[in-house]
Tab-separated table of C-alpha atoms and ligand atoms in Angstrom:
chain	number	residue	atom	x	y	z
A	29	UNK	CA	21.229	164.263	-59.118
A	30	UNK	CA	21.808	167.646	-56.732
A	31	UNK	CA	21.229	166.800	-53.628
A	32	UNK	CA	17.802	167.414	-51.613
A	33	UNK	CA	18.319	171.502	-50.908
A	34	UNK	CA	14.723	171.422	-49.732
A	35	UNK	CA	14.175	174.880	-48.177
A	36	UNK	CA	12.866	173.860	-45.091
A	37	UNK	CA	11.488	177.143	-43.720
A	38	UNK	CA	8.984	178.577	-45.727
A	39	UNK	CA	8.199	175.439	-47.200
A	40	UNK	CA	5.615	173.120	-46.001
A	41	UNK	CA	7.715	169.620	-45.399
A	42	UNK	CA	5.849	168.541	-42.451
A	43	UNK	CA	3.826	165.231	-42.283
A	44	UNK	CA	1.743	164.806	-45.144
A	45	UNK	CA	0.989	168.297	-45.743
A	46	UNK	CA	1.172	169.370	-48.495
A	47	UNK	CA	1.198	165.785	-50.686
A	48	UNK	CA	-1.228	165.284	-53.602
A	49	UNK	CA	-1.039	161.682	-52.682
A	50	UNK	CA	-2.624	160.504	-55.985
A	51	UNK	CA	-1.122	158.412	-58.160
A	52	UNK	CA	-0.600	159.179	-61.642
A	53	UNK	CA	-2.857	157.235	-64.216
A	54	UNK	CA	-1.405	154.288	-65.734
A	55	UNK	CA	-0.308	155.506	-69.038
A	56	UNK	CA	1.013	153.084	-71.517
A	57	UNK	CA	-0.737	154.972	-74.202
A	58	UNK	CA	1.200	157.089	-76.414
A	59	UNK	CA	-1.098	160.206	-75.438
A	60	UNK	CA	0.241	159.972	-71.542
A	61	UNK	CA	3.997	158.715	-72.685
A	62	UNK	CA	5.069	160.250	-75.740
A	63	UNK	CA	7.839	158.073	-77.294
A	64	UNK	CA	10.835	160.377	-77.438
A	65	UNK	CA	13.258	158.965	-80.043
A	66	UNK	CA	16.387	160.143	-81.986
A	67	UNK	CA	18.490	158.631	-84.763
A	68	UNK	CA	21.131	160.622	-83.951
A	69	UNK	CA	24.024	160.595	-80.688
A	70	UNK	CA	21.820	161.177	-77.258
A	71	UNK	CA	23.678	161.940	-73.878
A	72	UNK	CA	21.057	161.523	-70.619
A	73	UNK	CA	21.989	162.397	-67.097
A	74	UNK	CA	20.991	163.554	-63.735
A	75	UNK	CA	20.350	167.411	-63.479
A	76	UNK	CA	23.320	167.854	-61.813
A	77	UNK	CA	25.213	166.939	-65.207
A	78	UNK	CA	23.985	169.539	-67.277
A	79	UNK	CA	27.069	171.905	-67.565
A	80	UNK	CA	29.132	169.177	-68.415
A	81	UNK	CA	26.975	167.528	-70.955
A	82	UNK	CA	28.503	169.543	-74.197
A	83	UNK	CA	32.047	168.075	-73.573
A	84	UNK	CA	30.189	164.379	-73.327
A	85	UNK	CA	28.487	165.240	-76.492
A	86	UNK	CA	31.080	166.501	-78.441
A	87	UNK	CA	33.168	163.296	-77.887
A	88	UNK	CA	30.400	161.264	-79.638
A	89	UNK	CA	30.502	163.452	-82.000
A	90	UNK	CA	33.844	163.185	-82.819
A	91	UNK	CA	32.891	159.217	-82.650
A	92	UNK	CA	34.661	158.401	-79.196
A	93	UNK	CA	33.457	155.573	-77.587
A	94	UNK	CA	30.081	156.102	-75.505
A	95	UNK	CA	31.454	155.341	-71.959
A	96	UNK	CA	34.174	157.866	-72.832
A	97	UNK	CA	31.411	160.112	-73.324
A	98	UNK	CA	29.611	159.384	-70.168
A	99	UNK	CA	32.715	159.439	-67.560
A	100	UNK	CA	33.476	162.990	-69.302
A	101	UNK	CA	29.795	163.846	-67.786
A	102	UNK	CA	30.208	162.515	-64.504
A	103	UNK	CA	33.671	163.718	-63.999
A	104	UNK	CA	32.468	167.146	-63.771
A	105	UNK	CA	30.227	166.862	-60.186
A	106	UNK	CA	33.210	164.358	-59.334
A	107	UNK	CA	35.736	167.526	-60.048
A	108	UNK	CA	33.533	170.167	-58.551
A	109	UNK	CA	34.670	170.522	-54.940
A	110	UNK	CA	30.986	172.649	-54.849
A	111	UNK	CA	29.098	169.462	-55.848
A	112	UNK	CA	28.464	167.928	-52.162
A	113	UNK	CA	26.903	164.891	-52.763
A	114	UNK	CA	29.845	163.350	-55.811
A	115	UNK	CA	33.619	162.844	-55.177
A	116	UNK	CA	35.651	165.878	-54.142
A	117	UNK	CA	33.536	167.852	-51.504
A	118	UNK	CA	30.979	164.922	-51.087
A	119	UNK	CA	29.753	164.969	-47.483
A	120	UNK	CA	31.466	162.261	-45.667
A	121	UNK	CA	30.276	159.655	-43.023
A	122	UNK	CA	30.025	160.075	-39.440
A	123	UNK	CA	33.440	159.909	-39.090
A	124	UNK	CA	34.281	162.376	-41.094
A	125	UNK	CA	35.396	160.270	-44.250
A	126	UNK	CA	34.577	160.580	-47.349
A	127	UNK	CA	33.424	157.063	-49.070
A	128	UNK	CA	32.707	156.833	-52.826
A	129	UNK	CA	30.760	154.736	-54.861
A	130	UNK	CA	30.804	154.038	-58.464
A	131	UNK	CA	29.799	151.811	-61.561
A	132	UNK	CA	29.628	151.577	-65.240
A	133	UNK	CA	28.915	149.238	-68.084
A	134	UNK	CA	30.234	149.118	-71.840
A	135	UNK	CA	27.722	148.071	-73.773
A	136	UNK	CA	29.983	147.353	-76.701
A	137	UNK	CA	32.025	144.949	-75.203
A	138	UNK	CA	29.769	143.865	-72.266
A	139	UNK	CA	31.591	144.142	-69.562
A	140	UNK	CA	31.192	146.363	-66.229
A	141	UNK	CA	33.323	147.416	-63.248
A	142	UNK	CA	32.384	148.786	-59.970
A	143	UNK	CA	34.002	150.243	-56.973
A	144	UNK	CA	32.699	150.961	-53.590
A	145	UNK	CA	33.773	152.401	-50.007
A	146	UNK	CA	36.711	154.373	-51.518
A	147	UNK	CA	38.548	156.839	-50.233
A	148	UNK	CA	41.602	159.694	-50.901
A	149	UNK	CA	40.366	159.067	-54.604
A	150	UNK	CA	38.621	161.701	-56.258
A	151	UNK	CA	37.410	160.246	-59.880
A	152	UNK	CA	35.549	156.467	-58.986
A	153	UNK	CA	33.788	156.657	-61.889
A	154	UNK	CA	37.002	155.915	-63.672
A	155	UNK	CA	38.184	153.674	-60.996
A	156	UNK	CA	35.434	151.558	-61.957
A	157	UNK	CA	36.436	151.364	-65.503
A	158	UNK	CA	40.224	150.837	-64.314
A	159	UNK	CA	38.862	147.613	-62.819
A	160	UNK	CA	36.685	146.443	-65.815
A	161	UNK	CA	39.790	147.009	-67.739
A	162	UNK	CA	42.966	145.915	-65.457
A	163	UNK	CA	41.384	143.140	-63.604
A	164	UNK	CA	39.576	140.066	-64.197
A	165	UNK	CA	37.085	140.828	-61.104
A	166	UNK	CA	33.567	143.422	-61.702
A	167	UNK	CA	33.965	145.202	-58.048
A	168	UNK	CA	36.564	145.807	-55.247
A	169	UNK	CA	35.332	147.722	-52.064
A	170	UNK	CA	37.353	149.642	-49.113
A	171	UNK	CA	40.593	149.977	-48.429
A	172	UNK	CA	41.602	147.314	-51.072
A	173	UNK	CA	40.144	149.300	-53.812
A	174	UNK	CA	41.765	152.644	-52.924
A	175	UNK	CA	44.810	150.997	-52.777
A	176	UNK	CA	44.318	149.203	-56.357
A	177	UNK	CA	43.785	152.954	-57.187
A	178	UNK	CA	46.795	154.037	-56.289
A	179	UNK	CA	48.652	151.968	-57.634
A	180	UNK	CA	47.203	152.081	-61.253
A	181	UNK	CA	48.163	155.942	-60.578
A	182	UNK	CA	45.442	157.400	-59.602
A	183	UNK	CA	46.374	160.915	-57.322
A	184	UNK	CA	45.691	160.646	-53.660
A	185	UNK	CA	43.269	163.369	-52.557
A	186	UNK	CA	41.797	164.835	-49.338
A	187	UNK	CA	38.412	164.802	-50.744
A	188	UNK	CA	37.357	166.623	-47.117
A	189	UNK	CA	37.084	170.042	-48.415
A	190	UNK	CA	37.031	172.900	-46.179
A	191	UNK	CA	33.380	173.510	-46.664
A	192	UNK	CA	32.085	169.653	-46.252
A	193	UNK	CA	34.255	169.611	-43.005
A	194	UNK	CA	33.020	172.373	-41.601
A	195	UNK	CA	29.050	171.037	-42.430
A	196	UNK	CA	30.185	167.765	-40.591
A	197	UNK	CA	31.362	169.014	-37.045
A	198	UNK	CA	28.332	171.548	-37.598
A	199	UNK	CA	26.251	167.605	-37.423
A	200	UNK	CA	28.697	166.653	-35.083
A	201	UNK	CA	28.588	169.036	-32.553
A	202	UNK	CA	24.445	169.686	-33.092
A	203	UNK	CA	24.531	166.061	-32.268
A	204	UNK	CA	26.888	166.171	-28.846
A	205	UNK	CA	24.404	167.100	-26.114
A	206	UNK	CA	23.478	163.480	-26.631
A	207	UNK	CA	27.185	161.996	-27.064
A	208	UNK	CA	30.164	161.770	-26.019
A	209	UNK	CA	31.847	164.829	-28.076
A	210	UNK	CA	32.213	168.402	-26.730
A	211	UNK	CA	31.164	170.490	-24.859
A	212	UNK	CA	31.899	168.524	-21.501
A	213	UNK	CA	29.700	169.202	-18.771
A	214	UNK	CA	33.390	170.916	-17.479
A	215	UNK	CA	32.697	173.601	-20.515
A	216	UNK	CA	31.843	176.564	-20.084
A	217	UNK	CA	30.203	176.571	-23.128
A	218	UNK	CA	27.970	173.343	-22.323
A	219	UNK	CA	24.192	173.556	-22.773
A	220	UNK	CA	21.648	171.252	-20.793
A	221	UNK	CA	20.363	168.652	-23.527
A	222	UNK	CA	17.297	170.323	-25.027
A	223	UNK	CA	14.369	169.384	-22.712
A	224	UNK	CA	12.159	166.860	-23.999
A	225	UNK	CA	9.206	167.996	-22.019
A	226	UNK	CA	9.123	171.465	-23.348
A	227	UNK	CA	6.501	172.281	-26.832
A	228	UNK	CA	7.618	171.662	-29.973
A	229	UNK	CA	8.279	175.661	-30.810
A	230	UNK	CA	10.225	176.125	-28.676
A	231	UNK	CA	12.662	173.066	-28.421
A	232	UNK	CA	12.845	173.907	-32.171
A	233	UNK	CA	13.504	177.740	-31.887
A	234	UNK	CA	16.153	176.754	-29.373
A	235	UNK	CA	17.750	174.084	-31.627
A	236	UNK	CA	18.216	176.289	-34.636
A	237	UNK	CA	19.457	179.345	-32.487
A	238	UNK	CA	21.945	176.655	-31.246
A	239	UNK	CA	22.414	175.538	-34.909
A	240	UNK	CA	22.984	179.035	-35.502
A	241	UNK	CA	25.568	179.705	-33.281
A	242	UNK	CA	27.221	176.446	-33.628
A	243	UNK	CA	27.784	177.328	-37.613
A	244	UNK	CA	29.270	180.662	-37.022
A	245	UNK	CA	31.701	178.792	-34.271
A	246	UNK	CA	32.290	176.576	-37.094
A	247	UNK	CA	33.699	179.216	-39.370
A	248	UNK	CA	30.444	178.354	-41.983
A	249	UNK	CA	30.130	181.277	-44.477
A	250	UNK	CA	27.141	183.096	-43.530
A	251	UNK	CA	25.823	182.707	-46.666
A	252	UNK	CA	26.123	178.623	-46.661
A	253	UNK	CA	24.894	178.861	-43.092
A	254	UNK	CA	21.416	178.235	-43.804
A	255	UNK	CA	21.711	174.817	-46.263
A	256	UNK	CA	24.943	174.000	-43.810
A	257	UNK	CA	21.723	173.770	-41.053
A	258	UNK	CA	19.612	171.899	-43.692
A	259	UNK	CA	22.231	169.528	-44.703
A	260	UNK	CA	22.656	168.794	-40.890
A	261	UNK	CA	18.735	168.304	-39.876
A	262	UNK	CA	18.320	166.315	-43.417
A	263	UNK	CA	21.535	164.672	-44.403
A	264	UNK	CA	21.412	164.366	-48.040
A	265	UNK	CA	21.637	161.788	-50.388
A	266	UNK	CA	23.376	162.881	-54.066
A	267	UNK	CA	24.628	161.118	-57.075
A	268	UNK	CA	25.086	161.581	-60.892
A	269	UNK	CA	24.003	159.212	-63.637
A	270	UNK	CA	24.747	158.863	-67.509
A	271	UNK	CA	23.850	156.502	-70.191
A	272	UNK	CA	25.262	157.287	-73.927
A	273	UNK	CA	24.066	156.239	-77.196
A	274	UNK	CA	26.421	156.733	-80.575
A	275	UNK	CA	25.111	156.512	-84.202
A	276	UNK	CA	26.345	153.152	-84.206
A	277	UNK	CA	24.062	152.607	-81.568
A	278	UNK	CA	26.656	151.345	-79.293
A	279	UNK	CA	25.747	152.242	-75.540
A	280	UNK	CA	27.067	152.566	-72.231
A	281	UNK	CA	26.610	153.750	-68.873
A	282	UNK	CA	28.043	155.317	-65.457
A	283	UNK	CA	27.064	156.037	-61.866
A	284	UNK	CA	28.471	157.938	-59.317
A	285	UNK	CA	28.302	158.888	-55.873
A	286	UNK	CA	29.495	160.006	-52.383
A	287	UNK	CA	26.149	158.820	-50.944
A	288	UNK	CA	23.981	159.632	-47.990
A	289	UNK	CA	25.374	162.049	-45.785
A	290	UNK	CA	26.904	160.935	-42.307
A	291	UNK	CA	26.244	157.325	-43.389
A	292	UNK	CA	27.372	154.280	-41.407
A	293	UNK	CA	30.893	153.553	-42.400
A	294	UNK	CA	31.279	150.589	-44.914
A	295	UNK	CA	27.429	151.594	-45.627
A	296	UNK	CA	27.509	151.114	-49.479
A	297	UNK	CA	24.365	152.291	-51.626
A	298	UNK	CA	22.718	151.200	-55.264
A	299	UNK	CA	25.267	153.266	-56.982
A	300	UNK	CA	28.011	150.677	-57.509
A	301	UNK	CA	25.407	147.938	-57.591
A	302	UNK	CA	25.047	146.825	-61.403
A	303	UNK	CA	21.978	146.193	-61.917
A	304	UNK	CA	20.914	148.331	-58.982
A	305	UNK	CA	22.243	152.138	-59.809
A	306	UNK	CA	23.249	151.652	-63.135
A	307	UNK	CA	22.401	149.008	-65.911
A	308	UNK	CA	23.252	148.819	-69.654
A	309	UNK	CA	22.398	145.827	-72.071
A	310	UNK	CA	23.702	146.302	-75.730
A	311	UNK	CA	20.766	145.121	-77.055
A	312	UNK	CA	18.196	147.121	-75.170
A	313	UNK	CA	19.422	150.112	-73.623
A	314	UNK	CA	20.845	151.518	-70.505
A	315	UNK	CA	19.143	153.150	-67.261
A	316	UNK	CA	20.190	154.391	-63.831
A	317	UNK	CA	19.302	155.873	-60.772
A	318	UNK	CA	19.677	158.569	-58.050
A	319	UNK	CA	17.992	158.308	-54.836
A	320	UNK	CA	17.057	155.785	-51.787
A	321	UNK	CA	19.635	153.584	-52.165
A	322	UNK	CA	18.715	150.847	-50.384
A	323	UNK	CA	14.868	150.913	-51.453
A	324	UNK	CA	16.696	151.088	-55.609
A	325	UNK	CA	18.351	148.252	-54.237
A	326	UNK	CA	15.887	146.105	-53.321
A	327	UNK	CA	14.206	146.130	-56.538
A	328	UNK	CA	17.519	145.783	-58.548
A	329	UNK	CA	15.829	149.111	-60.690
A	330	UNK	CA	18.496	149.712	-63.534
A	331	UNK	CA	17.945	145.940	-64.565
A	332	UNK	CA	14.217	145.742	-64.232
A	333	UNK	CA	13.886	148.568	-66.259
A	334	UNK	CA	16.329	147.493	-68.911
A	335	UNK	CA	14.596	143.855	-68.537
A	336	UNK	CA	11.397	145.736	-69.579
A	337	UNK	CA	12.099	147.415	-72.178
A	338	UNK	CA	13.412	144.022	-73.506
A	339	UNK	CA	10.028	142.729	-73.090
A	340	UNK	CA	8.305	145.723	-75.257
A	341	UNK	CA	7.478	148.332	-72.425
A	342	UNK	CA	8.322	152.105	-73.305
A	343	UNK	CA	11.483	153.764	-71.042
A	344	UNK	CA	8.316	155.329	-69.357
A	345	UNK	CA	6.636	152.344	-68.849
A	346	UNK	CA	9.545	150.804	-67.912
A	347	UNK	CA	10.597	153.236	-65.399
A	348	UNK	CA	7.166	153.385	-63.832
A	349	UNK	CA	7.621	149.961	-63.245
A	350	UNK	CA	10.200	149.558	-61.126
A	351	UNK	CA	8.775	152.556	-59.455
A	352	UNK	CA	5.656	150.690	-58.605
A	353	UNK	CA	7.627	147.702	-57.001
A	354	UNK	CA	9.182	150.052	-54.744
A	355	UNK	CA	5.723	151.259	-53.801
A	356	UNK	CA	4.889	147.393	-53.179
A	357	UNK	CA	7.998	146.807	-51.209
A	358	UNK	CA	5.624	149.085	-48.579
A	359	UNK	CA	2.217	147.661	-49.489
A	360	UNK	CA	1.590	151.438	-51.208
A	361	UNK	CA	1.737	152.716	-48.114
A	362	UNK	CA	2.336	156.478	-48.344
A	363	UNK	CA	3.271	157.329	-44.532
A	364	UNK	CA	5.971	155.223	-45.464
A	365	UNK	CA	6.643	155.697	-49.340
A	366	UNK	CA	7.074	159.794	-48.483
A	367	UNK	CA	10.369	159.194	-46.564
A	368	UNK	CA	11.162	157.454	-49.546
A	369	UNK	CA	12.579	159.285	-53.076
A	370	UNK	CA	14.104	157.834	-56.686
A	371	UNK	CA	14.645	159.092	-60.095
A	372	UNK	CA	15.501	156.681	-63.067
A	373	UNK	CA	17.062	158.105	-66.082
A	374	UNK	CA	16.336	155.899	-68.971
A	375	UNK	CA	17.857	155.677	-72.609
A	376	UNK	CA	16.760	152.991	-75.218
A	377	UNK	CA	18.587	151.808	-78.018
A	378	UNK	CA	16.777	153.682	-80.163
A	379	UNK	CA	17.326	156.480	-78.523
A	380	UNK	CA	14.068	157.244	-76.999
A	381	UNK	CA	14.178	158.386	-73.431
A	382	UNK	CA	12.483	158.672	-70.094
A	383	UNK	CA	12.961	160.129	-67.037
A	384	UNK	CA	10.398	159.340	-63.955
A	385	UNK	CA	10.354	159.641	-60.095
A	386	UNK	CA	8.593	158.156	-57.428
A	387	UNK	CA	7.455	162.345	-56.310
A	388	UNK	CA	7.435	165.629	-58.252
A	389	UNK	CA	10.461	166.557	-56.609
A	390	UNK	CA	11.610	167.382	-52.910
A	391	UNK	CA	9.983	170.718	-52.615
A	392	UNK	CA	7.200	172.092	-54.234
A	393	UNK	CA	8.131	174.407	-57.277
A	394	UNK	CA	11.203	172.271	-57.734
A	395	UNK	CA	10.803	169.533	-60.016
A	396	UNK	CA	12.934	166.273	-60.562
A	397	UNK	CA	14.732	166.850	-63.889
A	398	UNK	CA	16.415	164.502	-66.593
A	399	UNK	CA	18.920	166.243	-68.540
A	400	UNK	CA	19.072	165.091	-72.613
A	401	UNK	CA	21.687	166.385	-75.117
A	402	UNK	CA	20.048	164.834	-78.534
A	403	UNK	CA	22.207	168.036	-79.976
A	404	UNK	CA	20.274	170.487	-78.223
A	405	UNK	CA	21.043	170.251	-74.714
A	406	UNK	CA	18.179	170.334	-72.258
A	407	UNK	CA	15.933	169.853	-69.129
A	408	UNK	CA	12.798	168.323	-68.898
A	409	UNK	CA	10.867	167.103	-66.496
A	410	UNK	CA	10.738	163.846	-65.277
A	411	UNK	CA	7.287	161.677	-65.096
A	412	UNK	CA	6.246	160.787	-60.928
A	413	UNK	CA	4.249	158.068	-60.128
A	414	UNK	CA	2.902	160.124	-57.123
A	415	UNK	CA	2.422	163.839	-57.643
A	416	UNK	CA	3.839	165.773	-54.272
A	417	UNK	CA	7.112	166.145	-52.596
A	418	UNK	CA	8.937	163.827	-50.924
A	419	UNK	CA	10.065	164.264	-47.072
A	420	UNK	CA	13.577	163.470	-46.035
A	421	UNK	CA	13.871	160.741	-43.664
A	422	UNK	CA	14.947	160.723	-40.562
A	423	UNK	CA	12.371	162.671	-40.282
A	424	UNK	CA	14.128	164.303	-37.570
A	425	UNK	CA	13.009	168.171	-37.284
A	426	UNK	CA	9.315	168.372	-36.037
A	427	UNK	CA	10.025	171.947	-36.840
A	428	UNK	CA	6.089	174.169	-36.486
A	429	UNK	CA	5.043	175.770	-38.729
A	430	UNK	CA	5.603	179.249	-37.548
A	431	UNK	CA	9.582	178.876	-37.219
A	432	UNK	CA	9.677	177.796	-40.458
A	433	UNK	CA	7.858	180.658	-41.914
A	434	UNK	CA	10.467	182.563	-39.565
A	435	UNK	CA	13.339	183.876	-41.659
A	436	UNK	CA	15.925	185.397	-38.480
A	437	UNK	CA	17.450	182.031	-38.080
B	522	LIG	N1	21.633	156.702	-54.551
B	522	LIG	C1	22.800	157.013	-53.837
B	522	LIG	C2	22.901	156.344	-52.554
B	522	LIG	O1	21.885	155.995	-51.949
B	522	LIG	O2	24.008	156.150	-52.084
């Protein structure tokens, strides 16, 4: 899905403020979860997909095989250099490396491939399928996968772009009063680390004057300076998901991913997990997931939603779920659980969908989204378990309320 663009100022992302901490009725009844079913092609994504689901759609159409139809999807964020959270232009770790993650499954022929920590390749999605197909192995990681890359032909690519650069020493050099990195106290330029002592306003209004400066130093667009600063204070997580159904009812399904911003190196989320970010079972249906990584991990989602259905539960039910063991993972603790955000995108075999989340979105206003081509293409809305907005963890920025409402910075 997009990446978190929470506007930060203006918007009330503070504590629990804000959170209608109640959690959605159980609805297994068809009144709460109307089945949603099609007899007919059906292409479900991750908002982020949208533009790009026509092409998907047209190539089951035309009768191509479904995990054609769902790389054609994904291969669109991967392509976009604007898309900061998938393949070229994904934010990179703290080192300034961009590491991709990717999965898929073939439902027809049940068999799944998965690459993680890549680099200099662009397109994982169909790296992942290169290794279902070429090897006898499910998942290569690191420098051994870009290099099996390469050599099945796949272009080598700075997938730094300008822009994502530029957004990283922005972290970087935010980050270098405490570090290491320039300025040196020799610099002219240096700045005494922001004073711990001093009240949260103004530690804050000094931070994103610094912030401020530091992007324009930084060459930033001043139009991009503002989510530059927000992708800095909250470093984003961002990923794409698609499942695909044919008349034949053959199904498959991809994930992929450049992960959370400024990660750990060799930090590897649920995206290239099978079972974890993606999961499809010929005989049930296919699911998948954008969000907290390692919390989707924990409860292996895609399969325990697929594992679900199997057992009779609705892609709702199914969703909400795995959903639920995540909230019992932290006792249902919500201090906790708000740091905390996932959206499943579900497809059954008989084409009935679901999308849910664990919050409404991550800003108020701004819902999560599943996007459907059934042949009309569209958004809807997907199902939380907890009605509010999520906050982004670290939950860094104690920013008060008054600078946020501020709009100078
Ligand atoms: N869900 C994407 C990630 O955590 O890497």
């Amino acid at each position: 899905m997009a990446i978190s663009r929470r506007g930060f100022l203006g918007t009330a992302v503070l504590g629990s403020v804000g959170l209608g901490l109640q959690r959605k009725p159980s609805d297994s009844s068809p009144e709460a979860a109307p089945l949603k079913t099609a007899r007919k092609p059906v292409l479900i994504c991750a908002a982020n997909g949208f533009r790009y689901l026509d092409e998907g759609y047209q190539l089951l159409s035309q009768g191509h095989d479904t995990l054609e139809a769902a790389l054609r999807v994904v291969r669109g964020p991967e392509d976009d250099p604007n898309d900061d959270s998938v393949g070229l232009g994904g934010l990179p770790n703290e080192e300034g490396v961009v590491e991709l993650d990717s999965c898929c499954m073939h439902g027809p022929t049940r068999r799944a491939g998965a690459v993680g920590g890549v680099h200099d390749i662009k397109n994982v999605s169909l790296l992942a399928r290169a290794v279902m197909e070429h090897t006898g192995h499910v998942m290569l990681v690191g420098d051994n996968a870009t290099k099996f890359g390469l050599e099945m032909g796949f272009p080598r690519e700075n997938l730094l772009t300008e822009r994502s650069r530029k957004v990283w020493i922005l972290w970087k050099e935010f980050n270098s009063d405490r570090d290491w990195w320039g300025p040196g106290l020799a610099d002219p330029h240096w700045h005494a680390p922001t004073p711990q002592g001093k009240p949260d306003a103004e530690r804050w209004r000094q931070a994103l004057d610094r912030l401020q400066e530091l992007a324009a130093a930084a060459g930033i667009a001043p139009e991009f300076r503002r989510a530059a600063i927000q992708r800095v204070l909250y470093p984003p997580t961002g990923t794409i998901h698609c499942s695909a159904l044919n008349e034949k009812g053959e199904m498959s399904g991809t994930t992929t991913t450049s992960g959370l911003a400024w990660k750990v190196p060799g930090r590897v989320g649920d995206s290239p997990i099978i079972g974890a970010g993606c999961y499809t079972d010929q005989d049930v249906g296919s699911a998948g997931a954008t969000g907290s990584g390692e919390e989707n991990i924990k409860v292996c989602g895609a399969h325990t939603i697929v594992e679900n259905m199997r057992r009779g539960m609705t892609p709702h039910d199914a969703g909400m779920d795995a959903l639920q063991r995540i909230a019992r993972n932290y006792n249902n603790d919500k201090s906790r659980l708000e740091y905390v955000d996932m959206t499943y995108y579900i497809l059954r075999k008989d084409g009935a969908y679901a999308g849910v989340s664990l919050w409404t979105g991550y800003e108020p206003g701004k819902p999560h989204k599943i996007a459907i081509h059934d042949g009309s293409k569209r958004l809807e809305q997907c199902t939380p378990l907890f009605e509010g907005v999520s906050q982004e963890w670290p939950p860094m920025p104690d920013i008060p309320a008054e600078l946020r409402q501020q709009s100078a910075w």
